[in-house]
Coordinates of C-alpha atoms in Angstrom, one line a residue:
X846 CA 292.2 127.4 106.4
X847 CA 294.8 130.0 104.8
X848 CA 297.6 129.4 103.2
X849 CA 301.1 129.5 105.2
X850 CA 304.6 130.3 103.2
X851 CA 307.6 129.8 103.9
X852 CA 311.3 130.0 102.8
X853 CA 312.2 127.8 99.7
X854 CA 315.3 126.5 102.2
X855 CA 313.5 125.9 105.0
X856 CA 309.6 124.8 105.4
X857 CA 309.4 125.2 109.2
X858 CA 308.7 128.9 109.8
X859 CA 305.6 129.9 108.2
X860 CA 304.4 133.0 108.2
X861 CA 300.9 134.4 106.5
X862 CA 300.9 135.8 103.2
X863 CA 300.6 139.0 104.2
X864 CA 303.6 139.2 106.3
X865 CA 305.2 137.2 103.3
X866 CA 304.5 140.2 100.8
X867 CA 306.0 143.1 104.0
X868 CA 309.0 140.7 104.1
X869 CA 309.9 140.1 100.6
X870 CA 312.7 137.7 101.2
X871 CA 313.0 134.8 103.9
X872 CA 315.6 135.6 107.0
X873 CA 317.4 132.7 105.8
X874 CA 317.9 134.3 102.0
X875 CA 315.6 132.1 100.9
X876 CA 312.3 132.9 98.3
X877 CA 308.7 132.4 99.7
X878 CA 306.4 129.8 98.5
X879 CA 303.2 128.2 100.1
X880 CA 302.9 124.2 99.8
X881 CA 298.9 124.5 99.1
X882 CA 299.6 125.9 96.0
X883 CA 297.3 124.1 93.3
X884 CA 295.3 122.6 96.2
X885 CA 292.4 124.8 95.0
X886 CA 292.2 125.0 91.2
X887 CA 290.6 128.1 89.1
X888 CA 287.7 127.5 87.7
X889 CA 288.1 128.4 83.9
X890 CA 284.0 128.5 82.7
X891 CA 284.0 131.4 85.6
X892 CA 287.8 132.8 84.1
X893 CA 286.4 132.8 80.5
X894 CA 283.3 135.1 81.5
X895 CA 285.1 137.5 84.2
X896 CA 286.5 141.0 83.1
X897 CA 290.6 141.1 84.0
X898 CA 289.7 143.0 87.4
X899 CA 287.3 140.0 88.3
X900 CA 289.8 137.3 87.2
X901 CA 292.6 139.5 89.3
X902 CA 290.3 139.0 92.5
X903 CA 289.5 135.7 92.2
X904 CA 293.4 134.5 91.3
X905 CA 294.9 136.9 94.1
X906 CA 292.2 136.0 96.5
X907 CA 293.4 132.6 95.9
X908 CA 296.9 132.7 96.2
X909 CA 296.9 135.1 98.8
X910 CA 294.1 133.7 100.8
X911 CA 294.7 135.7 104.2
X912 CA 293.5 139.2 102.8
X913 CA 289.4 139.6 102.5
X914 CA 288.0 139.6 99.2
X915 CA 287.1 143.6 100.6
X916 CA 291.3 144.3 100.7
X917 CA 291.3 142.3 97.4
X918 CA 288.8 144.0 95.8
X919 CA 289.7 147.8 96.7
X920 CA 293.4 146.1 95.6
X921 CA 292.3 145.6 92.4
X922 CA 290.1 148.5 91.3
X923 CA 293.2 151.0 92.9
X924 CA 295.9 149.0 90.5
X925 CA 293.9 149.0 87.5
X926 CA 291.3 151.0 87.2
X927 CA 291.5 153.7 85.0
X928 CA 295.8 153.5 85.2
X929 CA 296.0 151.5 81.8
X930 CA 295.2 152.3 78.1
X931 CA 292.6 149.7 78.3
X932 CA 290.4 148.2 80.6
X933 CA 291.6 144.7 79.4
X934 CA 294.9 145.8 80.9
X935 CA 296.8 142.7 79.0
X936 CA 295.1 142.6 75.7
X937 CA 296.0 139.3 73.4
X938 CA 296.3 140.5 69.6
X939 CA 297.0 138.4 66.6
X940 CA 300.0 139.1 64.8
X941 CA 300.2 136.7 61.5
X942 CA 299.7 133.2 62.5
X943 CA 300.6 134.1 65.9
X944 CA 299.2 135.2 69.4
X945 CA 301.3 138.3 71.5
X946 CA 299.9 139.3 75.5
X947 CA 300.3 142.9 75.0
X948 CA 301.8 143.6 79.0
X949 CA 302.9 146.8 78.0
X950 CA 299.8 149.2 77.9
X951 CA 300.5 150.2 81.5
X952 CA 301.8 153.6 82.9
X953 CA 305.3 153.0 82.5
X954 CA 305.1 150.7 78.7
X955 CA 306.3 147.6 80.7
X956 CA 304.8 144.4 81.4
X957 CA 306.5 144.8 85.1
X958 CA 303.2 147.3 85.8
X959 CA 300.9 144.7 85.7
X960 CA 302.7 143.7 88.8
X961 CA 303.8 146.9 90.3
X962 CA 300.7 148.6 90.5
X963 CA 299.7 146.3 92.8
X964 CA 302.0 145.3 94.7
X965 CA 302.3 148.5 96.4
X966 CA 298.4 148.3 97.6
X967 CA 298.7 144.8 99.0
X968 CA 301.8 145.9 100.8
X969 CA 300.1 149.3 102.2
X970 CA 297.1 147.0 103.2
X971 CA 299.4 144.0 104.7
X972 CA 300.8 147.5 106.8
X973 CA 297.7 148.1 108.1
X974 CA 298.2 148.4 112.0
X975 CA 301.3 146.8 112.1
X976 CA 303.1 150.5 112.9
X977 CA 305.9 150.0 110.7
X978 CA 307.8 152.1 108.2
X979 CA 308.8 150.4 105.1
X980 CA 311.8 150.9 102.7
X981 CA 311.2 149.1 99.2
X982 CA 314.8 148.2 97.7
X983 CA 314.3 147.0 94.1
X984 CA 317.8 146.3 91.4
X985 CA 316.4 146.8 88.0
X986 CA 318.1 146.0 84.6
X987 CA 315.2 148.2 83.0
X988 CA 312.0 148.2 84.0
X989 CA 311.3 147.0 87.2
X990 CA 313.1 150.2 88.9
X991 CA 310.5 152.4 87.1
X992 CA 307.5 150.3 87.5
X993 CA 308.1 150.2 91.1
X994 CA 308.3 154.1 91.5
X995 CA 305.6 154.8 89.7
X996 CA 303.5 152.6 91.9
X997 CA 305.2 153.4 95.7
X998 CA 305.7 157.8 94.8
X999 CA 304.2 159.1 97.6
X1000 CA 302.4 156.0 99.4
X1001 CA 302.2 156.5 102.9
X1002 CA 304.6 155.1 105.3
X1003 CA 307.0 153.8 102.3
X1004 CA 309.7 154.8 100.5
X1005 CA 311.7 153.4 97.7
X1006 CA 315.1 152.9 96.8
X1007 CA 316.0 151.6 93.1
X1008 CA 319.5 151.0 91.8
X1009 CA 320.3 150.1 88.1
X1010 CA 323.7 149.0 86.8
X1011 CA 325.6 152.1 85.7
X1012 CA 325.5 152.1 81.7
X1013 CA 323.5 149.0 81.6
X1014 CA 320.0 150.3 80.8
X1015 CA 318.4 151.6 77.9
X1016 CA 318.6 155.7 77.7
X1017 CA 315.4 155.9 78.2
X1018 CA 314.6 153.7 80.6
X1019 CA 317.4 155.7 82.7
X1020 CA 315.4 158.3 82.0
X1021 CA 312.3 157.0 83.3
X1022 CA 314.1 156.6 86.7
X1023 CA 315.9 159.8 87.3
X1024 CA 313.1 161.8 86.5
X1025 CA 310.5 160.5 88.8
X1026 CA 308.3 163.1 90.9
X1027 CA 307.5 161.9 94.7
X1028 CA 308.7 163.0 98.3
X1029 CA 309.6 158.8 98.8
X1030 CA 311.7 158.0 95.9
X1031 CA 315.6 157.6 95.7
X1032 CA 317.2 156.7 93.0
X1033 CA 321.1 155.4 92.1
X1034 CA 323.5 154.3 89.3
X1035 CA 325.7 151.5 90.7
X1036 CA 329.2 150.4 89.0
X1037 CA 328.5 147.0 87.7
X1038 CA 326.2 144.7 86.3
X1039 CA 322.5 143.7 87.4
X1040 CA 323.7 140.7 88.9
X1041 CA 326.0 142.3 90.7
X1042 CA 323.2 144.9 91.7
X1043 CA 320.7 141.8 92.8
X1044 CA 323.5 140.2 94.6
X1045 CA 324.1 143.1 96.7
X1046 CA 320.8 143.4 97.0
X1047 CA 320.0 140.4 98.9
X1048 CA 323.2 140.7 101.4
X1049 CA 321.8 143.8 102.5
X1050 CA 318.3 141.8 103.4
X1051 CA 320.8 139.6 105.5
X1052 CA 322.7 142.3 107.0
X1053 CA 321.2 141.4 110.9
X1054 CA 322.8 144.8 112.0
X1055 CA 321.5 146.9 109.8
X1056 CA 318.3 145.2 110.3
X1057 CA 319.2 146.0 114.0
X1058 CA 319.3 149.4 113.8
X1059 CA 316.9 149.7 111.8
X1060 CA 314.2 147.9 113.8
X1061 CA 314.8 150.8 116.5
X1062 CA 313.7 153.3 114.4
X1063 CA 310.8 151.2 113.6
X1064 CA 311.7 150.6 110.3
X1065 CA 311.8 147.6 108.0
X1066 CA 313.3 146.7 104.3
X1067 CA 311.2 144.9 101.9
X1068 CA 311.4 144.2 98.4
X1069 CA 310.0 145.2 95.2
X1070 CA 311.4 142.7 92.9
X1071 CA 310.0 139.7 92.3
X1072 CA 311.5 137.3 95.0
X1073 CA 308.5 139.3 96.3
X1074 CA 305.7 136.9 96.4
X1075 CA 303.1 139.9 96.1
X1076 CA 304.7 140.8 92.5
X1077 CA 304.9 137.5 91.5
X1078 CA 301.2 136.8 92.3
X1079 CA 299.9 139.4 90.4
X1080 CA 301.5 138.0 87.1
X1081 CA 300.1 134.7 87.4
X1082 CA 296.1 136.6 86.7
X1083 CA 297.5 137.3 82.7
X1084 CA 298.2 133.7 82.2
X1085 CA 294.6 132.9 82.8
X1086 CA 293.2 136.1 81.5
X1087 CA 295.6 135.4 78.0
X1088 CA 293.3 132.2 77.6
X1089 CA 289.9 133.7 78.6
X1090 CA 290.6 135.9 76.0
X1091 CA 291.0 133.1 73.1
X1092 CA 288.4 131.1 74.8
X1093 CA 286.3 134.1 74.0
X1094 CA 287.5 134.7 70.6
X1095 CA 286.4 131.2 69.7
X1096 CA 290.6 130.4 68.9
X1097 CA 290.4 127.3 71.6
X1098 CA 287.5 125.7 73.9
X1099 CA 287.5 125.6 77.9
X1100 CA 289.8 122.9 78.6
X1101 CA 292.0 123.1 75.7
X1102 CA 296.0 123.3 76.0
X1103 CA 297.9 126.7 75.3
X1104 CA 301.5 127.2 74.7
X1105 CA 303.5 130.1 76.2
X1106 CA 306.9 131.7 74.7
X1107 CA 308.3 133.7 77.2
X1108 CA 311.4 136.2 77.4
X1109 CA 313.4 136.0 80.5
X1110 CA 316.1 137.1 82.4
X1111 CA 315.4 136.8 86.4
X1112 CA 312.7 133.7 85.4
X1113 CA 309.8 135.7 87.4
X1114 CA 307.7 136.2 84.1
X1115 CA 307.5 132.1 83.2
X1116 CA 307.2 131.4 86.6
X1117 CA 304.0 132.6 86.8
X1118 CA 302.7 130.3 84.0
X1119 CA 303.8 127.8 86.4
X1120 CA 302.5 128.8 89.1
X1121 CA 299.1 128.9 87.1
X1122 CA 299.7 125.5 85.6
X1123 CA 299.7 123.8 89.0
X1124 CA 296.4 126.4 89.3
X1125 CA 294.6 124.1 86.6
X1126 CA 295.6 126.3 83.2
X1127 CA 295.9 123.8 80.7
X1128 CA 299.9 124.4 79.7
X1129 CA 301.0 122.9 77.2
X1130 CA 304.6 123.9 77.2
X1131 CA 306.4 126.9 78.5
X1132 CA 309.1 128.4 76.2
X1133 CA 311.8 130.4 78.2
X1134 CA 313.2 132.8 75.7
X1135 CA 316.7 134.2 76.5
X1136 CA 319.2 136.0 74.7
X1137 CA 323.1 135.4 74.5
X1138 CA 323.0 135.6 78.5
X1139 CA 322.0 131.8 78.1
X1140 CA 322.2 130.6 81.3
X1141 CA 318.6 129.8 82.0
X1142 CA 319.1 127.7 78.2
X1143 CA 322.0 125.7 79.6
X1144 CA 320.6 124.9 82.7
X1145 CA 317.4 123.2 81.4
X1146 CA 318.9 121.8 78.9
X1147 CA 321.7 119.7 80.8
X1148 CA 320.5 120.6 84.8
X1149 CA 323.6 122.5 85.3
X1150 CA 323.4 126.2 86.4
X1151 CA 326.4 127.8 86.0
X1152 CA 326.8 131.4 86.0
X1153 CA 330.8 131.4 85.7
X1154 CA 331.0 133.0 82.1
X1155 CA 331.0 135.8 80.5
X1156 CA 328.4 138.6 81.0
X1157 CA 327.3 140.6 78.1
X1158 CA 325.2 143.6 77.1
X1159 CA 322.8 143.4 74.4
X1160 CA 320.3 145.6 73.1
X1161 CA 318.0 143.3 75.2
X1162 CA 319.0 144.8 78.4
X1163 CA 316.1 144.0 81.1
X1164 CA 317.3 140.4 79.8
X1165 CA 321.1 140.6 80.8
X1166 CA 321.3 138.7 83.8
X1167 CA 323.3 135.9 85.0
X1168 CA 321.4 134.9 88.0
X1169 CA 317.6 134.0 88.2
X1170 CA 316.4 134.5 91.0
X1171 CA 312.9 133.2 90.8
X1172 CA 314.4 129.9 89.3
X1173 CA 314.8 129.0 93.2
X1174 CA 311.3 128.5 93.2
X1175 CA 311.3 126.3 90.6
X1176 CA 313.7 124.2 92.4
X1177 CA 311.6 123.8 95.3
X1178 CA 308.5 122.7 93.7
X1179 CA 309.9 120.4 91.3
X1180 CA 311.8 118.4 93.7
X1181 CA 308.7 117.8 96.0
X1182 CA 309.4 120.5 98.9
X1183 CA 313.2 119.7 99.1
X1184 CA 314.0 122.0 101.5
X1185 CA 317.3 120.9 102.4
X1186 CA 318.3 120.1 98.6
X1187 CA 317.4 123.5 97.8
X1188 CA 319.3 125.1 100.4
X1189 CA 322.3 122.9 99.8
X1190 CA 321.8 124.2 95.4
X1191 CA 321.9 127.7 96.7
X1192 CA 325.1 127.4 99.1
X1193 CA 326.8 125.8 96.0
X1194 CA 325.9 128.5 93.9
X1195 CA 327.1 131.4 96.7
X1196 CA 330.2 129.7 97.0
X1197 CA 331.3 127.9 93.3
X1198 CA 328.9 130.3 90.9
X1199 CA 327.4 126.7 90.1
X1200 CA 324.7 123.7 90.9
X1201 CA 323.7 120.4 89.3
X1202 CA 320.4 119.5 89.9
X1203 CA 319.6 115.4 90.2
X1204 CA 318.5 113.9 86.8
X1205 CA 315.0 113.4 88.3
X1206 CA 314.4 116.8 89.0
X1207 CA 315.6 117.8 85.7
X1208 CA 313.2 115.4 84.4
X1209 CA 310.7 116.7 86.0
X1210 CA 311.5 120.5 84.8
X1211 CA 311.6 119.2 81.4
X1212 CA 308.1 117.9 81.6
X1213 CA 306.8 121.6 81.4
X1214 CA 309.6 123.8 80.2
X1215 CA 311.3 123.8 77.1
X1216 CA 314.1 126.8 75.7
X1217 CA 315.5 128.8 73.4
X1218 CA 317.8 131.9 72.6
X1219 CA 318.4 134.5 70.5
X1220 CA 321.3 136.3 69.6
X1221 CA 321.1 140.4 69.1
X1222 CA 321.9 139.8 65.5
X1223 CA 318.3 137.1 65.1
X1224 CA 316.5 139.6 67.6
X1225 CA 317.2 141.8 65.0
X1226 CA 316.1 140.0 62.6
X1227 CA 313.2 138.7 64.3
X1228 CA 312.1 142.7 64.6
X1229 CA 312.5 142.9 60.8
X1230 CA 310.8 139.9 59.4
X1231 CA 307.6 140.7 61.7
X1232 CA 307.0 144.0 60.9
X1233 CA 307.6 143.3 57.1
X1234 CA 305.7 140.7 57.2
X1235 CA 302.7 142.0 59.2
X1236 CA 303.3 145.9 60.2
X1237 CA 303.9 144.8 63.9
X1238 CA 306.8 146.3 66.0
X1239 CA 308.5 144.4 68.5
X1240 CA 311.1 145.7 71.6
X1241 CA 314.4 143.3 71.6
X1242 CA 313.0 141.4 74.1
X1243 CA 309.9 140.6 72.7
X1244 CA 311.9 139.9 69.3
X1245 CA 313.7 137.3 71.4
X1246 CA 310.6 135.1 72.4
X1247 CA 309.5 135.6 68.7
X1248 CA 312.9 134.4 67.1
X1249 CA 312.8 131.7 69.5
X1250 CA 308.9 130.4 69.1
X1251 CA 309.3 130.3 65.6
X1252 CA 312.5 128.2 66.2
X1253 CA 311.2 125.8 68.4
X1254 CA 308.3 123.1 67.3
X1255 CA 304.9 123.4 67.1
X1256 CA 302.5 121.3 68.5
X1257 CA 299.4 120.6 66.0
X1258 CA 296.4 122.5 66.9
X1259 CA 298.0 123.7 70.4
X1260 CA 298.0 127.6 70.3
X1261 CA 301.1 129.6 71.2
X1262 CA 301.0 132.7 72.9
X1263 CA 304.2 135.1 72.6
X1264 CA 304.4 137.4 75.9
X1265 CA 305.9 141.4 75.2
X1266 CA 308.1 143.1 77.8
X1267 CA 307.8 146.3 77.0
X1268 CA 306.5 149.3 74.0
X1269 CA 309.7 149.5 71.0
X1270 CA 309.4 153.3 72.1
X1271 CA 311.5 152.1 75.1
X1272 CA 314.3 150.9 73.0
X1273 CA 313.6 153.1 69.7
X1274 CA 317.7 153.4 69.0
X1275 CA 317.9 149.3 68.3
X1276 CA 314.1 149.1 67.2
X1277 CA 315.2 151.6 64.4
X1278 CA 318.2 150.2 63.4
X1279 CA 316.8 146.6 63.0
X1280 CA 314.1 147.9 60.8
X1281 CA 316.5 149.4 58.7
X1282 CA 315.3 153.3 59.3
X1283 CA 317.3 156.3 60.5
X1284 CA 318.5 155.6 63.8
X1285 CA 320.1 159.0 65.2
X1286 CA 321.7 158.7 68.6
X1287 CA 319.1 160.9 70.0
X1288 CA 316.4 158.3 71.4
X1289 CA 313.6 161.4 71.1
X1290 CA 314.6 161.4 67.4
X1291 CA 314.6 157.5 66.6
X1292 CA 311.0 158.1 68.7
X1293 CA 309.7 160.3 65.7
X1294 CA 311.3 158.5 63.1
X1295 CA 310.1 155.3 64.4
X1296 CA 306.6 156.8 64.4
X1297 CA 306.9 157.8 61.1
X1298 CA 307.5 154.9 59.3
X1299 CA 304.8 152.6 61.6
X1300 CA 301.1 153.0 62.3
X1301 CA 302.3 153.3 66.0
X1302 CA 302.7 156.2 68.7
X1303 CA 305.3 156.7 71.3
X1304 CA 303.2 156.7 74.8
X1305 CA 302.7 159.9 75.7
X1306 CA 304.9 159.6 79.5
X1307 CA 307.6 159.1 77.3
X1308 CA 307.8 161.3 74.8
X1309 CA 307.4 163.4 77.6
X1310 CA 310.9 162.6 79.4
X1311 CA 312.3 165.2 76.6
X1312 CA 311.8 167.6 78.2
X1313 CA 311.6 166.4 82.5
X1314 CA 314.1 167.5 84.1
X1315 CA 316.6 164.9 85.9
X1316 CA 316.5 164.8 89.6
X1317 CA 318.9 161.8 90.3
X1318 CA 322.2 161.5 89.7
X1319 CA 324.2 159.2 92.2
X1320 CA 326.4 156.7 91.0
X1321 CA 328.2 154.6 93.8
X1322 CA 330.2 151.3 94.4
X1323 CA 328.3 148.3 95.2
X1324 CA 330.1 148.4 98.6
X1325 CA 328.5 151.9 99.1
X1326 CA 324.9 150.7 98.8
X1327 CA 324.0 149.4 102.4
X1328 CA 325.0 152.8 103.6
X1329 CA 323.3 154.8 100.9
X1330 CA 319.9 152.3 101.7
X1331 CA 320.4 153.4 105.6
X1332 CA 321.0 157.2 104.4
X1333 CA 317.2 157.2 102.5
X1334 CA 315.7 155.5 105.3
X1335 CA 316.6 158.4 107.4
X1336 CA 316.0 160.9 104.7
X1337 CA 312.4 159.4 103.1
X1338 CA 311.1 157.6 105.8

């Protein structure tokens, strides 16, 4: 029997995962989720002697139980295959007395690509005879937007449209995005924040008369970020993976209990660890890591979600979010399939900017997750003391989880694995300035000074982006995006 989602608000209209992954988000706003999740758990002897394809196989073809282990399969060898600098794709490296998941050895130097090179091939499979064409919208603080265009350029019958808050990314992130090659791709600044980005976002999913007209020129939105469950499910193979890999290095035995210190913003990246948890990976704890964007530290801390304060930009910018989407999820599993409580959570949030979740479902939250923050100013320091101590370089996100693992307590004998978001090289200006070297405001020159003073290399696609030319250069009003979306479906499509 194969596994039915549904919306997080609603549990009575199930669809298949495949038309779960073409949807991307519920009619009703909602997230998708499937209730027989955990019903069949991973075996970890088989995890521990499988390559990372063969663990991606087994874990997708588990979760998404409606394509054939065939569509899995050619899934898997066309997302990984040869497209990262290893074939371990996520290797785990020791770094002092700690563990870090390397997630950034993919195309674009993010951990997003371990998601967003496949996404697009179980979307283009799910698409398979259904006729449709497909417009992917992905808001990105950093690195989903470019992740997501490398893996949709030129795919058949999709296009993509990425917006990124105006002024709110990384130089060379924004980069990365303006300068992408492919017949398919649209790109946009918009004037405000990520939140507001992901907001608008989401109205334009519920905008019926767009989705109207649309649907008469045969052509449906979807989504690329991950309230997609087909880039969250992908995620959920590097939690497993992580431990085969210290199962294999003799650092625990099968059965043993791992900690995971993860940095955060839209709560997709621990989620998976949940997700994989309730899979049968023996989680100890997981660490959400934030930085002075606290909200996701408030809320399981005290059970109140509140995102009325203020917003700011740090040099952890991928991180600089106010809503979390994926917490929704969260919600919905630990209150036992409250559909209806869920639902009621997010209308409180739509209209107030806050929720309080009951003290039992807090409780139950608290079971697995515990928190932390950083502050640019430890981030920085967190950046400093590593690679002094050890020769190591971190990005300011990763410096975040590091700060904040070393912060929080240990448990005796219980290893803890640190996950990276993305290379330094993607954020050389900050990297250089925490580590004390000569931090010029060109981010092509921190790049060389940066590898000058490490036994590190800037990846080679960007180093390149010196000299690629920009092809994108919109920047519009959030109340300008539904009609810009409508425009590029005309245009790509």
């Amino acid at each position: 029997m194969t596994s039915m989602y549904h919306s997080t608000r609603n549990a009575d209209a199930c669809v298949s995962a495949k038309r779960a992954v073409l949807n991307g988000l519920a009619s009703d706003g909602g997230l998708y989720v499937t209730d027989a999740l955990g019903e069949t758990k991973i075996d970890l002897e088989r995890v521990a002697t499988n390559t990372y394809r063969e663990n991606a196989a087994y874990i997708l073809g588990t979760l998404l139980d409606d394509y054939s282990a065939e569509e899995i399969e050619s899934c898997v060898e066309a997302a990984y295959k040869g497209t990262f600098e290893t074939d371990d794709v996520a290797p785990v490296v020791k770094v002092g007395d700690a563990f870090v998941l390397e997630l950034f050895r993919g195309p674009t130097s993010a951990f997003k690509d371990v998601a967003l090179q496949m996404l697009p091939q179980l979307m283009s499979r799910a698409a398979q005879g259904a006729g449709e064409k497909i417009m992917i919208l992905a808001a990105t603080s950093g690195d989903t937007g470019k992740a997501a265009l490398a893996g949709f350029a030129n795919t058949p019958g999709l296009g993509i449209t990425v917006f990124y808050p105006h002024n709110g990314t990384s130089e060379i992130q924004r980069l990365q995005m303006v300068t992408q090659a492919g017949d398919n791709v649209a790109v946009a600044a918009v004037e405000g924040n990520f939140d507001d980005t992901q907001s608008a976002v989401k109205r334009i999913f519920g905008d019926e008369a767009l989705r109207e007209r649309l649907a008469a020129q045969n052509t449906v939105l979807s989504s690329a970020n991950s309230i997609n469950i087909g880039r969250l499910a992908p995620q959920v193979v590097y939690y497993f993976d992580a431990y085969a890999q210290l199962v294999r290095a003799g650092e625990i035995a099968c059965g043993d209990a791992v900690e995971f210190c993860v940095p955060t913003g839209n709560f997709g990246d621990v989620l998976a660890g949940y997700f994989a948890k309730r899979m049968g990976l023996p989680v100890g704890k997981l660490i959400v890591a934030s930085n002075c964007n606290n909200v996701l530290s408030d809320f399981l801390t005290e059970g109140v979600y509140d995102r009325n304060r203020e917003f700011f930009k740090t040099i952890s910018p991928s991180m600089d979010i106010l809503i979390s989407s994926n917490l929704e999820r969260l919600l919905y599993y630990a209150s036992d399939g409250a559909a209806g409580l869920v639902a009621g959570l997010m209308d409180d949030l739509a209209k107030t900017g806050r929720y309080q979740v009951p003290d039992e479902v807090l409780a139950r939250i608290q079971e697995t997750f515990a928190c932390g923050w950083a502050s640019d100013e430890q981030a920085e320091a967190a950046m400093k003391e590593c690679h002094d101590a050890t020769g190591y370089v971190l990005d300011p996100h990763t410096a975040c989880a590091w700060h904040v693992s070393k912060m929080h307590p240990h448990t005796e004998g219980v290893p803890r694995v640190v996950l990276s978001t993305a290379s330094p090289y993607k954020f050389c200006h900050d990297v250089c300035e925490a580590l004390g070297l000569a931090a010029p405001q060109d981010d092509f020159a921190c790049m060389r000074e940066l590898e000058g003073a490490s036994e590190t290399k800037a990846p080679a696609a960007l180093a390149a982006l010196e000299n690629t030319d920009e092809r994108f250069g919109d920047v519009i009003a959030v109340g300008d995006m539904s009609s810009y979306v409508e425009t590029k479906c005309g245009e790509l499509l």
